[in-house]
Amino acid sequence: MKEMEDLTSSSFEGVTDVVQAQGRLEDLVTSSKVVVFGNTTCPFCIEMGQTFRAFGVEPTCMQLNKLSNGNIIRSALKEKVQQTTVPYVYIDGVFVGGCNDVKKLQQEGKLDALLVGAMEEGKHNDGWVSPVTYAPFRAAVDSSTGAVVSTLFLFPSTVDNRVIRLTGLQVFCISVLGVIFKANKTMHWIVLGLFIDFTLRFFGGASTSPLGMNAQMVVSVMEMFGSKPQFSPGAPKQFASVAGMMFSGLGALFLLMEHSEGGDWSSWLGAGWLIGLAGAA
């Protein structure tokens, strides 16, 4: 994501109050196809960069927490668009909202059209969109939040909590069945498959695991009945995948050891780990 060092040094030099900042923001938001005002510690701001790049658009990002007058700029944005959280996303100089707003447009198939041409509906003469005419889902995180740990590998920076909960429900059911049928050989291999599913999820998120894909299909049906995205930071969920790998891996190991000589005790250890996994799910 491009840092706007050249623009910020000239556009906001000497800005000491909100009125001055508002006077210079209009030129700034029209300087690039996509402009994102955010923080380096905000996972939703990071997600915006990844989303636009997936469409072949390199967004221009102003990291407010790295500017000496960043709080003044944020106050100017908040007063203009009546949104208190980052990111603030502009396409062709028009304010479209925060992370959830952009994700909603993407899910509705409208984002690609906005990236081709300027959105005229609801646009004022001064280039700002009224929060009354465009206020679907004010979103993201408060800019006062602390540092957020970035995700590893291909795990997304933000995740949909609906997918997380549905995946957790499947994990719970498999874990309970694993305890009930701890002597069943087929179930032992299913638990091993659960470990593989957690491993895939750790590296690439829900879209790379069978359980995650099942959850995404259910969510797509839910959206037909009005369900809305519920985004949250991805790093804690990736850590949860690590915990799931440990619990399911040890559970599968001890259950499979039951087939070895003197391995009766191992099935109870395996069941114990699965009980812990069911409780965590």
JSON list of C-alpha atoms in Angstrom, two decimals, residues 11-229:
[
{"chain": "A", "resi": 11, "resn": "SER", "atom": "CA", "xyz": [-0.97, 18.99, 1.64]},
{"chain": "A", "resi": 12, "resn": "PHE", "atom": "CA", "xyz": [-1.05, 19.15, 5.42]},
{"chain": "A", "resi": 13, "resn": "GLU", "atom": "CA", "xyz": [2.04, 21.16, 6.23]},
{"chain": "A", "resi": 14, "resn": "GLY", "atom": "CA", "xyz": [1.12, 23.81, 8.77]},
{"chain": "A", "resi": 15, "resn": "VAL", "atom": "CA", "xyz": [-2.38, 22.41, 9.38]},
{"chain": "A", "resi": 16, "resn": "THR", "atom": "CA", "xyz": [-3.21, 23.01, 13.02]},
{"chain": "A", "resi": 17, "resn": "ASP", "atom": "CA", "xyz": [-7.01, 22.84, 13.17]},
{"chain": "A", "resi": 18, "resn": "VAL", "atom": "CA", "xyz": [-9.97, 20.94, 11.73]},
{"chain": "A", "resi": 19, "resn": "VAL", "atom": "CA", "xyz": [-11.13, 23.76, 9.46]},
{"chain": "A", "resi": 20, "resn": "GLN", "atom": "CA", "xyz": [-7.76, 23.86, 7.70]},
{"chain": "A", "resi": 21, "resn": "ALA", "atom": "CA", "xyz": [-7.71, 20.08, 7.37]},
{"chain": "A", "resi": 22, "resn": "GLN", "atom": "CA", "xyz": [-11.19, 19.98, 5.84]},
{"chain": "A", "resi": 23, "resn": "GLY", "atom": "CA", "xyz": [-10.16, 22.57, 3.30]},
{"chain": "A", "resi": 24, "resn": "ARG", "atom": "CA", "xyz": [-7.32, 20.38, 2.06]},
{"chain": "A", "resi": 25, "resn": "LEU", "atom": "CA", "xyz": [-8.96, 16.96, 2.26]},
{"chain": "A", "resi": 26, "resn": "GLU", "atom": "CA", "xyz": [-11.09, 17.43, -0.84]},
{"chain": "A", "resi": 27, "resn": "ASP", "atom": "CA", "xyz": [-8.07, 17.73, -3.13]},
{"chain": "A", "resi": 28, "resn": "LEU", "atom": "CA", "xyz": [-6.42, 14.80, -1.38]},
{"chain": "A", "resi": 29, "resn": "VAL", "atom": "CA", "xyz": [-9.30, 12.33, -1.81]},
{"chain": "A", "resi": 30, "resn": "THR", "atom": "CA", "xyz": [-9.42, 13.01, -5.55]},
{"chain": "A", "resi": 31, "resn": "SER", "atom": "CA", "xyz": [-5.67, 12.49, -6.00]},
{"chain": "A", "resi": 32, "resn": "SER", "atom": "CA", "xyz": [-6.04, 8.73, -6.58]},
{"chain": "A", "resi": 33, "resn": "LYS", "atom": "CA", "xyz": [-8.68, 6.24, -7.69]},
{"chain": "A", "resi": 34, "resn": "VAL", "atom": "CA", "xyz": [-8.88, 4.79, -4.17]},
{"chain": "A", "resi": 35, "resn": "VAL", "atom": "CA", "xyz": [-7.79, 6.61, -1.03]},
{"chain": "A", "resi": 36, "resn": "VAL", "atom": "CA", "xyz": [-7.89, 4.97, 2.39]},
{"chain": "A", "resi": 37, "resn": "PHE", "atom": "CA", "xyz": [-7.41, 6.85, 5.65]},
{"chain": "A", "resi": 38, "resn": "GLY", "atom": "CA", "xyz": [-6.46, 4.37, 8.36]},
{"chain": "A", "resi": 39, "resn": "ASN", "atom": "CA", "xyz": [-3.97, 3.20, 10.96]},
{"chain": "A", "resi": 40, "resn": "THR", "atom": "CA", "xyz": [-1.07, 0.79, 10.66]},
{"chain": "A", "resi": 41, "resn": "THR", "atom": "CA", "xyz": [-2.43, -1.08, 13.72]},
{"chain": "A", "resi": 42, "resn": "CYS", "atom": "CA", "xyz": [-5.93, -1.61, 12.29]},
{"chain": "A", "resi": 43, "resn": "PRO", "atom": "CA", "xyz": [-6.62, -5.05, 10.76]},
{"chain": "A", "resi": 44, "resn": "PHE", "atom": "CA", "xyz": [-9.61, -3.68, 8.86]},
{"chain": "A", "resi": 45, "resn": "CYS", "atom": "CA", "xyz": [-7.39, -1.09, 7.16]},
{"chain": "A", "resi": 46, "resn": "ILE", "atom": "CA", "xyz": [-5.00, -3.87, 6.16]},
{"chain": "A", "resi": 47, "resn": "GLU", "atom": "CA", "xyz": [-7.94, -5.85, 4.81]},
{"chain": "A", "resi": 48, "resn": "MET", "atom": "CA", "xyz": [-8.95, -2.89, 2.63]},
{"chain": "A", "resi": 49, "resn": "GLY", "atom": "CA", "xyz": [-5.55, -2.93, 0.94]},
{"chain": "A", "resi": 50, "resn": "GLN", "atom": "CA", "xyz": [-5.84, -6.64, 0.24]},
{"chain": "A", "resi": 51, "resn": "THR", "atom": "CA", "xyz": [-9.40, -6.26, -1.06]},
{"chain": "A", "resi": 52, "resn": "PHE", "atom": "CA", "xyz": [-8.58, -3.52, -3.55]},
{"chain": "A", "resi": 53, "resn": "ARG", "atom": "CA", "xyz": [-5.44, -5.29, -4.75]},
{"chain": "A", "resi": 54, "resn": "ALA", "atom": "CA", "xyz": [-7.57, -8.35, -5.49]},
{"chain": "A", "resi": 55, "resn": "PHE", "atom": "CA", "xyz": [-9.38, -6.10, -8.00]},
{"chain": "A", "resi": 56, "resn": "GLY", "atom": "CA", "xyz": [-6.09, -4.95, -9.48]},
{"chain": "A", "resi": 57, "resn": "VAL", "atom": "CA", "xyz": [-6.24, -1.52, -7.82]},
{"chain": "A", "resi": 58, "resn": "GLU", "atom": "CA", "xyz": [-3.37, -0.24, -5.68]},
{"chain": "A", "resi": 59, "resn": "PRO", "atom": "CA", "xyz": [-4.94, 2.00, -3.01]},
{"chain": "A", "resi": 60, "resn": "THR", "atom": "CA", "xyz": [-3.29, 5.12, -1.70]},
{"chain": "A", "resi": 61, "resn": "CYS", "atom": "CA", "xyz": [-3.28, 5.00, 2.08]},
{"chain": "A", "resi": 62, "resn": "MET", "atom": "CA", "xyz": [-2.75, 7.74, 4.62]},
{"chain": "A", "resi": 63, "resn": "GLN", "atom": "CA", "xyz": [-1.68, 6.20, 7.93]},
{"chain": "A", "resi": 64, "resn": "LEU", "atom": "CA", "xyz": [-3.09, 8.71, 10.41]},
{"chain": "A", "resi": 65, "resn": "ASN", "atom": "CA", "xyz": [-1.26, 7.29, 13.42]},
{"chain": "A", "resi": 66, "resn": "LYS", "atom": "CA", "xyz": [2.08, 8.04, 11.73]},
{"chain": "A", "resi": 67, "resn": "LEU", "atom": "CA", "xyz": [1.34, 11.74, 11.21]},
{"chain": "A", "resi": 68, "resn": "SER", "atom": "CA", "xyz": [1.96, 14.43, 13.81]},
{"chain": "A", "resi": 69, "resn": "ASN", "atom": "CA", "xyz": [-1.36, 16.03, 12.91]},
{"chain": "A", "resi": 70, "resn": "GLY", "atom": "CA", "xyz": [-3.16, 12.75, 12.24]},
{"chain": "A", "resi": 71, "resn": "ASN", "atom": "CA", "xyz": [-5.68, 13.37, 15.02]},
{"chain": "A", "resi": 72, "resn": "ILE", "atom": "CA", "xyz": [-6.64, 16.67, 13.39]},
{"chain": "A", "resi": 73, "resn": "ILE", "atom": "CA", "xyz": [-7.17, 14.96, 10.04]},
{"chain": "A", "resi": 74, "resn": "ARG", "atom": "CA", "xyz": [-9.27, 12.25, 11.68]},
{"chain": "A", "resi": 75, "resn": "SER", "atom": "CA", "xyz": [-11.38, 14.85, 13.43]},
{"chain": "A", "resi": 76, "resn": "ALA", "atom": "CA", "xyz": [-11.94, 16.58, 10.09]},
{"chain": "A", "resi": 77, "resn": "LEU", "atom": "CA", "xyz": [-13.01, 13.30, 8.50]},
{"chain": "A", "resi": 78, "resn": "LYS", "atom": "CA", "xyz": [-15.28, 12.45, 11.41]},
{"chain": "A", "resi": 79, "resn": "GLU", "atom": "CA", "xyz": [-17.00, 15.82, 11.23]},
{"chain": "A", "resi": 80, "resn": "LYS", "atom": "CA", "xyz": [-17.44, 15.62, 7.46]},
{"chain": "A", "resi": 81, "resn": "VAL", "atom": "CA", "xyz": [-18.86, 12.11, 7.13]},
{"chain": "A", "resi": 82, "resn": "GLN", "atom": "CA", "xyz": [-20.14, 11.39, 10.65]},
{"chain": "A", "resi": 83, "resn": "GLN", "atom": "CA", "xyz": [-18.08, 8.23, 11.01]},
{"chain": "A", "resi": 84, "resn": "THR", "atom": "CA", "xyz": [-15.92, 7.79, 14.09]},
{"chain": "A", "resi": 85, "resn": "THR", "atom": "CA", "xyz": [-13.87, 4.77, 13.05]},
{"chain": "A", "resi": 86, "resn": "VAL", "atom": "CA", "xyz": [-11.14, 3.88, 10.60]},
{"chain": "A", "resi": 87, "resn": "PRO", "atom": "CA", "xyz": [-10.80, 3.08, 7.75]},
{"chain": "A", "resi": 88, "resn": "TYR", "atom": "CA", "xyz": [-12.30, 5.95, 5.76]},
{"chain": "A", "resi": 89, "resn": "VAL", "atom": "CA", "xyz": [-12.49, 4.78, 2.14]},
{"chain": "A", "resi": 90, "resn": "TYR", "atom": "CA", "xyz": [-12.87, 7.03, -0.90]},
{"chain": "A", "resi": 91, "resn": "ILE", "atom": "CA", "xyz": [-13.38, 5.90, -4.49]},
{"chain": "A", "resi": 92, "resn": "ASP", "atom": "CA", "xyz": [-13.08, 8.57, -7.18]},
{"chain": "A", "resi": 93, "resn": "GLY", "atom": "CA", "xyz": [-13.24, 11.22, -4.48]},
{"chain": "A", "resi": 94, "resn": "VAL", "atom": "CA", "xyz": [-16.50, 9.88, -3.05]},
{"chain": "A", "resi": 95, "resn": "PHE", "atom": "CA", "xyz": [-16.77, 8.55, 0.50]},
{"chain": "A", "resi": 96, "resn": "VAL", "atom": "CA", "xyz": [-18.10, 4.98, 0.50]},
{"chain": "A", "resi": 97, "resn": "GLY", "atom": "CA", "xyz": [-17.70, 4.12, 4.19]},
{"chain": "A", "resi": 98, "resn": "GLY", "atom": "CA", "xyz": [-15.58, 1.73, 6.22]},
{"chain": "A", "resi": 99, "resn": "CYS", "atom": "CA", "xyz": [-14.49, -1.88, 5.94]},
{"chain": "A", "resi": 100, "resn": "ASN", "atom": "CA", "xyz": [-17.94, -3.44, 6.29]},
{"chain": "A", "resi": 101, "resn": "ASP", "atom": "CA", "xyz": [-19.35, -0.99, 3.72]},
{"chain": "A", "resi": 102, "resn": "VAL", "atom": "CA", "xyz": [-16.74, -1.99, 1.15]},
{"chain": "A", "resi": 103, "resn": "LYS", "atom": "CA", "xyz": [-17.13, -5.70, 1.92]},
{"chain": "A", "resi": 104, "resn": "LYS", "atom": "CA", "xyz": [-20.88, -5.39, 1.53]},
{"chain": "A", "resi": 105, "resn": "LEU", "atom": "CA", "xyz": [-20.42, -3.73, -1.87]},
{"chain": "A", "resi": 106, "resn": "GLN", "atom": "CA", "xyz": [-18.06, -6.55, -2.84]},
{"chain": "A", "resi": 107, "resn": "GLN", "atom": "CA", "xyz": [-20.55, -9.23, -1.82]},
{"chain": "A", "resi": 108, "resn": "GLU", "atom": "CA", "xyz": [-23.31, -7.48, -3.76]},
{"chain": "A", "resi": 109, "resn": "GLY", "atom": "CA", "xyz": [-21.12, -7.33, -6.87]},
{"chain": "A", "resi": 110, "resn": "LYS", "atom": "CA", "xyz": [-21.09, -3.53, -6.89]},
{"chain": "A", "resi": 111, "resn": "LEU", "atom": "CA", "xyz": [-17.49, -2.82, -5.94]},
{"chain": "A", "resi": 112, "resn": "ASP", "atom": "CA", "xyz": [-16.01, -3.60, -9.36]},
{"chain": "A", "resi": 113, "resn": "ALA", "atom": "CA", "xyz": [-18.41, -1.11, -10.95]},
{"chain": "A", "resi": 114, "resn": "LEU", "atom": "CA", "xyz": [-17.34, 1.60, -8.51]},
{"chain": "A", "resi": 115, "resn": "LEU", "atom": "CA", "xyz": [-13.71, 0.95, -9.31]},
{"chain": "A", "resi": 116, "resn": "VAL", "atom": "CA", "xyz": [-14.42, 1.50, -13.00]},
{"chain": "A", "resi": 117, "resn": "GLY", "atom": "CA", "xyz": [-16.32, 4.78, -12.69]},
{"chain": "A", "resi": 118, "resn": "ALA", "atom": "CA", "xyz": [-17.17, 7.39, -10.09]},
{"chain": "A", "resi": 119, "resn": "MET", "atom": "CA", "xyz": [-20.27, 6.80, -8.02]},
{"chain": "A", "resi": 120, "resn": "GLU", "atom": "CA", "xyz": [-22.61, 9.70, -8.70]},
{"chain": "A", "resi": 121, "resn": "GLU", "atom": "CA", "xyz": [-25.55, 8.67, -6.55]},
{"chain": "A", "resi": 122, "resn": "GLY", "atom": "CA", "xyz": [-25.60, 10.65, -3.33]},
{"chain": "A", "resi": 123, "resn": "LYS", "atom": "CA", "xyz": [-22.62, 12.77, -4.37]},
{"chain": "A", "resi": 124, "resn": "HIS", "atom": "CA", "xyz": [-22.62, 16.37, -3.23]},
{"chain": "A", "resi": 125, "resn": "ASN", "atom": "CA", "xyz": [-21.14, 19.24, -5.17]},
{"chain": "A", "resi": 126, "resn": "ASP", "atom": "CA", "xyz": [-18.25, 19.28, -2.76]},
{"chain": "A", "resi": 127, "resn": "GLY", "atom": "CA", "xyz": [-17.45, 15.63, -3.47]},
{"chain": "A", "resi": 128, "resn": "TRP", "atom": "CA", "xyz": [-18.65, 14.23, -0.13]},
{"chain": "A", "resi": 129, "resn": "VAL", "atom": "CA", "xyz": [-21.41, 11.70, 0.43]},
{"chain": "A", "resi": 130, "resn": "SER", "atom": "CA", "xyz": [-24.02, 12.49, 3.00]},
{"chain": "A", "resi": 131, "resn": "PRO", "atom": "CA", "xyz": [-24.23, 9.95, 5.84]},
{"chain": "A", "resi": 132, "resn": "VAL", "atom": "CA", "xyz": [-28.01, 10.10, 5.39]},
{"chain": "A", "resi": 133, "resn": "THR", "atom": "CA", "xyz": [-27.95, 9.09, 1.70]},
{"chain": "A", "resi": 134, "resn": "TYR", "atom": "CA", "xyz": [-25.18, 6.54, 2.21]},
{"chain": "A", "resi": 135, "resn": "ALA", "atom": "CA", "xyz": [-25.17, 4.87, 5.60]},
{"chain": "A", "resi": 136, "resn": "PRO", "atom": "CA", "xyz": [-25.53, 1.09, 5.27]},
{"chain": "A", "resi": 137, "resn": "PHE", "atom": "CA", "xyz": [-22.99, -0.26, 7.76]},
{"chain": "A", "resi": 138, "resn": "ARG", "atom": "CA", "xyz": [-20.73, 2.19, 9.60]},
{"chain": "A", "resi": 139, "resn": "ALA", "atom": "CA", "xyz": [-17.87, -0.07, 10.40]},
{"chain": "A", "resi": 140, "resn": "ALA", "atom": "CA", "xyz": [-14.39, -0.96, 11.44]},
{"chain": "A", "resi": 141, "resn": "VAL", "atom": "CA", "xyz": [-12.53, -0.37, 14.67]},
{"chain": "A", "resi": 142, "resn": "ASP", "atom": "CA", "xyz": [-11.97, 2.63, 16.85]},
{"chain": "A", "resi": 143, "resn": "SER", "atom": "CA", "xyz": [-8.75, 4.39, 15.95]},
{"chain": "A", "resi": 144, "resn": "SER", "atom": "CA", "xyz": [-7.77, 4.42, 19.62]},
{"chain": "A", "resi": 145, "resn": "THR", "atom": "CA", "xyz": [-7.22, 0.66, 19.61]},
{"chain": "A", "resi": 146, "resn": "GLY", "atom": "CA", "xyz": [-3.77, -0.67, 20.37]},
{"chain": "A", "resi": 147, "resn": "ALA", "atom": "CA", "xyz": [-1.40, -2.55, 18.15]},
{"chain": "A", "resi": 148, "resn": "VAL", "atom": "CA", "xyz": [-2.76, -5.59, 16.37]},
{"chain": "A", "resi": 149, "resn": "VAL", "atom": "CA", "xyz": [-0.66, -8.62, 15.51]},
{"chain": "A", "resi": 150, "resn": "SER", "atom": "CA", "xyz": [-0.58, -9.29, 11.78]},
{"chain": "A", "resi": 151, "resn": "THR", "atom": "CA", "xyz": [-1.67, -12.68, 10.49]},
{"chain": "A", "resi": 152, "resn": "LEU", "atom": "CA", "xyz": [0.77, -15.20, 9.04]},
{"chain": "A", "resi": 153, "resn": "PHE", "atom": "CA", "xyz": [0.90, -16.85, 5.62]},
{"chain": "A", "resi": 154, "resn": "LEU", "atom": "CA", "xyz": [-2.36, -16.44, 3.66]},
{"chain": "A", "resi": 155, "resn": "PHE", "atom": "CA", "xyz": [-4.67, -16.13, 6.65]},
{"chain": "A", "resi": 156, "resn": "PRO", "atom": "CA", "xyz": [-7.00, -13.11, 6.12]},
{"chain": "A", "resi": 157, "resn": "SER", "atom": "CA", "xyz": [-6.54, -9.99, 8.25]},
{"chain": "A", "resi": 158, "resn": "THR", "atom": "CA", "xyz": [-10.24, -9.94, 8.99]},
{"chain": "A", "resi": 159, "resn": "VAL", "atom": "CA", "xyz": [-12.73, -12.78, 9.25]},
{"chain": "A", "resi": 160, "resn": "ASP", "atom": "CA", "xyz": [-16.50, -13.09, 9.24]},
{"chain": "A", "resi": 161, "resn": "ASN", "atom": "CA", "xyz": [-17.70, -14.15, 12.68]},
{"chain": "A", "resi": 162, "resn": "ARG", "atom": "CA", "xyz": [-20.64, -15.97, 11.13]},
{"chain": "A", "resi": 163, "resn": "VAL", "atom": "CA", "xyz": [-18.23, -18.33, 9.38]},
{"chain": "A", "resi": 164, "resn": "ILE", "atom": "CA", "xyz": [-16.21, -18.73, 12.57]},
{"chain": "A", "resi": 165, "resn": "ARG", "atom": "CA", "xyz": [-19.25, -19.68, 14.64]},
{"chain": "A", "resi": 166, "resn": "LEU", "atom": "CA", "xyz": [-20.56, -22.15, 12.07]},
{"chain": "A", "resi": 167, "resn": "THR", "atom": "CA", "xyz": [-17.14, -23.75, 11.75]},
{"chain": "A", "resi": 168, "resn": "GLY", "atom": "CA", "xyz": [-16.91, -23.97, 15.53]},
{"chain": "A", "resi": 169, "resn": "LEU", "atom": "CA", "xyz": [-20.29, -25.71, 15.63]},
{"chain": "A", "resi": 170, "resn": "GLN", "atom": "CA", "xyz": [-19.03, -28.37, 13.24]},
{"chain": "A", "resi": 171, "resn": "VAL", "atom": "CA", "xyz": [-15.86, -28.82, 15.32]},
{"chain": "A", "resi": 172, "resn": "PHE", "atom": "CA", "xyz": [-17.99, -29.19, 18.45]},
{"chain": "A", "resi": 173, "resn": "CYS", "atom": "CA", "xyz": [-20.18, -31.88, 16.85]},
{"chain": "A", "resi": 174, "resn": "ILE", "atom": "CA", "xyz": [-17.21, -33.87, 15.55]},
{"chain": "A", "resi": 175, "resn": "SER", "atom": "CA", "xyz": [-15.46, -33.65, 18.95]},
{"chain": "A", "resi": 176, "resn": "VAL", "atom": "CA", "xyz": [-18.54, -34.87, 20.82]},
{"chain": "A", "resi": 177, "resn": "LEU", "atom": "CA", "xyz": [-18.99, -37.74, 18.39]},
{"chain": "A", "resi": 178, "resn": "GLY", "atom": "CA", "xyz": [-15.30, -38.56, 18.78]},
{"chain": "A", "resi": 179, "resn": "VAL", "atom": "CA", "xyz": [-15.76, -38.90, 22.54]},
{"chain": "A", "resi": 180, "resn": "ILE", "atom": "CA", "xyz": [-18.92, -40.97, 22.23]},
{"chain": "A", "resi": 181, "resn": "PHE", "atom": "CA", "xyz": [-17.44, -43.29, 19.61]},
{"chain": "A", "resi": 182, "resn": "LYS", "atom": "CA", "xyz": [-13.86, -43.25, 20.86]},
{"chain": "A", "resi": 183, "resn": "ALA", "atom": "CA", "xyz": [-13.52, -46.99, 20.21]},
{"chain": "A", "resi": 184, "resn": "ASN", "atom": "CA", "xyz": [-14.61, -46.70, 16.58]},
{"chain": "A", "resi": 185, "resn": "LYS", "atom": "CA", "xyz": [-11.70, -46.90, 14.10]},
{"chain": "A", "resi": 186, "resn": "THR", "atom": "CA", "xyz": [-13.49, -44.80, 11.49]},
{"chain": "A", "resi": 187, "resn": "MET", "atom": "CA", "xyz": [-13.98, -42.04, 14.02]},
{"chain": "A", "resi": 188, "resn": "HIS", "atom": "CA", "xyz": [-10.25, -42.06, 14.77]},
{"chain": "A", "resi": 189, "resn": "TRP", "atom": "CA", "xyz": [-9.55, -41.18, 11.14]},
{"chain": "A", "resi": 190, "resn": "ILE", "atom": "CA", "xyz": [-12.27, -38.52, 11.16]},
{"chain": "A", "resi": 191, "resn": "VAL", "atom": "CA", "xyz": [-10.54, -36.88, 14.13]},
{"chain": "A", "resi": 192, "resn": "LEU", "atom": "CA", "xyz": [-7.27, -37.00, 12.18]},
{"chain": "A", "resi": 193, "resn": "GLY", "atom": "CA", "xyz": [-9.12, -35.27, 9.34]},
{"chain": "A", "resi": 194, "resn": "LEU", "atom": "CA", "xyz": [-10.19, -32.61, 11.82]},
{"chain": "A", "resi": 195, "resn": "PHE", "atom": "CA", "xyz": [-6.52, -31.98, 12.62]},
{"chain": "A", "resi": 196, "resn": "ILE", "atom": "CA", "xyz": [-5.79, -31.61, 8.89]},
{"chain": "A", "resi": 197, "resn": "ASP", "atom": "CA", "xyz": [-8.71, -29.18, 8.58]},
{"chain": "A", "resi": 198, "resn": "PHE", "atom": "CA", "xyz": [-7.31, -27.01, 11.40]},
{"chain": "A", "resi": 199, "resn": "THR", "atom": "CA", "xyz": [-3.90, -27.08, 9.72]},
{"chain": "A", "resi": 200, "resn": "LEU", "atom": "CA", "xyz": [-5.33, -25.92, 6.40]},
{"chain": "A", "resi": 201, "resn": "ARG", "atom": "CA", "xyz": [-7.27, -23.18, 8.19]},
{"chain": "A", "resi": 202, "resn": "PHE", "atom": "CA", "xyz": [-4.15, -21.98, 9.97]},
{"chain": "A", "resi": 203, "resn": "PHE", "atom": "CA", "xyz": [-2.34, -21.37, 6.69]},
{"chain": "A", "resi": 204, "resn": "GLY", "atom": "CA", "xyz": [-5.15, -20.02, 4.53]},
{"chain": "A", "resi": 205, "resn": "GLY", "atom": "CA", "xyz": [-8.26, -19.32, 6.55]},
{"chain": "A", "resi": 206, "resn": "ALA", "atom": "CA", "xyz": [-11.74, -20.78, 6.20]},
{"chain": "A", "resi": 207, "resn": "SER", "atom": "CA", "xyz": [-11.69, -20.80, 2.39]},
{"chain": "A", "resi": 208, "resn": "THR", "atom": "CA", "xyz": [-8.96, -23.48, 2.38]},
{"chain": "A", "resi": 209, "resn": "SER", "atom": "CA", "xyz": [-10.60, -25.97, 4.75]},
{"chain": "A", "resi": 210, "resn": "PRO", "atom": "CA", "xyz": [-13.60, -28.26, 4.15]},
{"chain": "A", "resi": 211, "resn": "LEU", "atom": "CA", "xyz": [-15.36, -27.19, 7.35]},
{"chain": "A", "resi": 212, "resn": "GLY", "atom": "CA", "xyz": [-14.72, -23.54, 6.56]},
{"chain": "A", "resi": 213, "resn": "MET", "atom": "CA", "xyz": [-16.11, -23.94, 3.05]},
{"chain": "A", "resi": 214, "resn": "ASN", "atom": "CA", "xyz": [-19.20, -25.63, 4.46]},
{"chain": "A", "resi": 215, "resn": "ALA", "atom": "CA", "xyz": [-19.69, -22.66, 6.78]},
{"chain": "A", "resi": 216, "resn": "GLN", "atom": "CA", "xyz": [-19.25, -20.19, 3.90]},
{"chain": "A", "resi": 217, "resn": "MET", "atom": "CA", "xyz": [-21.92, -21.95, 1.88]},
{"chain": "A", "resi": 218, "resn": "VAL", "atom": "CA", "xyz": [-24.35, -21.71, 4.80]},
{"chain": "A", "resi": 219, "resn": "VAL", "atom": "CA", "xyz": [-23.50, -18.03, 5.23]},
{"chain": "A", "resi": 220, "resn": "SER", "atom": "CA", "xyz": [-24.25, -17.40, 1.55]},
{"chain": "A", "resi": 221, "resn": "VAL", "atom": "CA", "xyz": [-27.73, -18.84, 2.12]},
{"chain": "A", "resi": 222, "resn": "MET", "atom": "CA", "xyz": [-28.15, -16.77, 5.30]},
{"chain": "A", "resi": 223, "resn": "GLU", "atom": "CA", "xyz": [-27.40, -13.61, 3.31]},
{"chain": "A", "resi": 224, "resn": "MET", "atom": "CA", "xyz": [-30.36, -14.36, 1.07]},
{"chain": "A", "resi": 225, "resn": "PHE", "atom": "CA", "xyz": [-32.49, -13.83, 4.17]},
{"chain": "A", "resi": 226, "resn": "GLY", "atom": "CA", "xyz": [-30.82, -10.57, 5.22]},
{"chain": "A", "resi": 227, "resn": "SER", "atom": "CA", "xyz": [-27.87, -11.74, 7.31]},
{"chain": "A", "resi": 228, "resn": "LYS", "atom": "CA", "xyz": [-25.08, -9.13, 7.39]},
{"chain": "A", "resi": 229, "resn": "PRO", "atom": "CA", "xyz": [-21.28, -9.53, 7.66]}
]
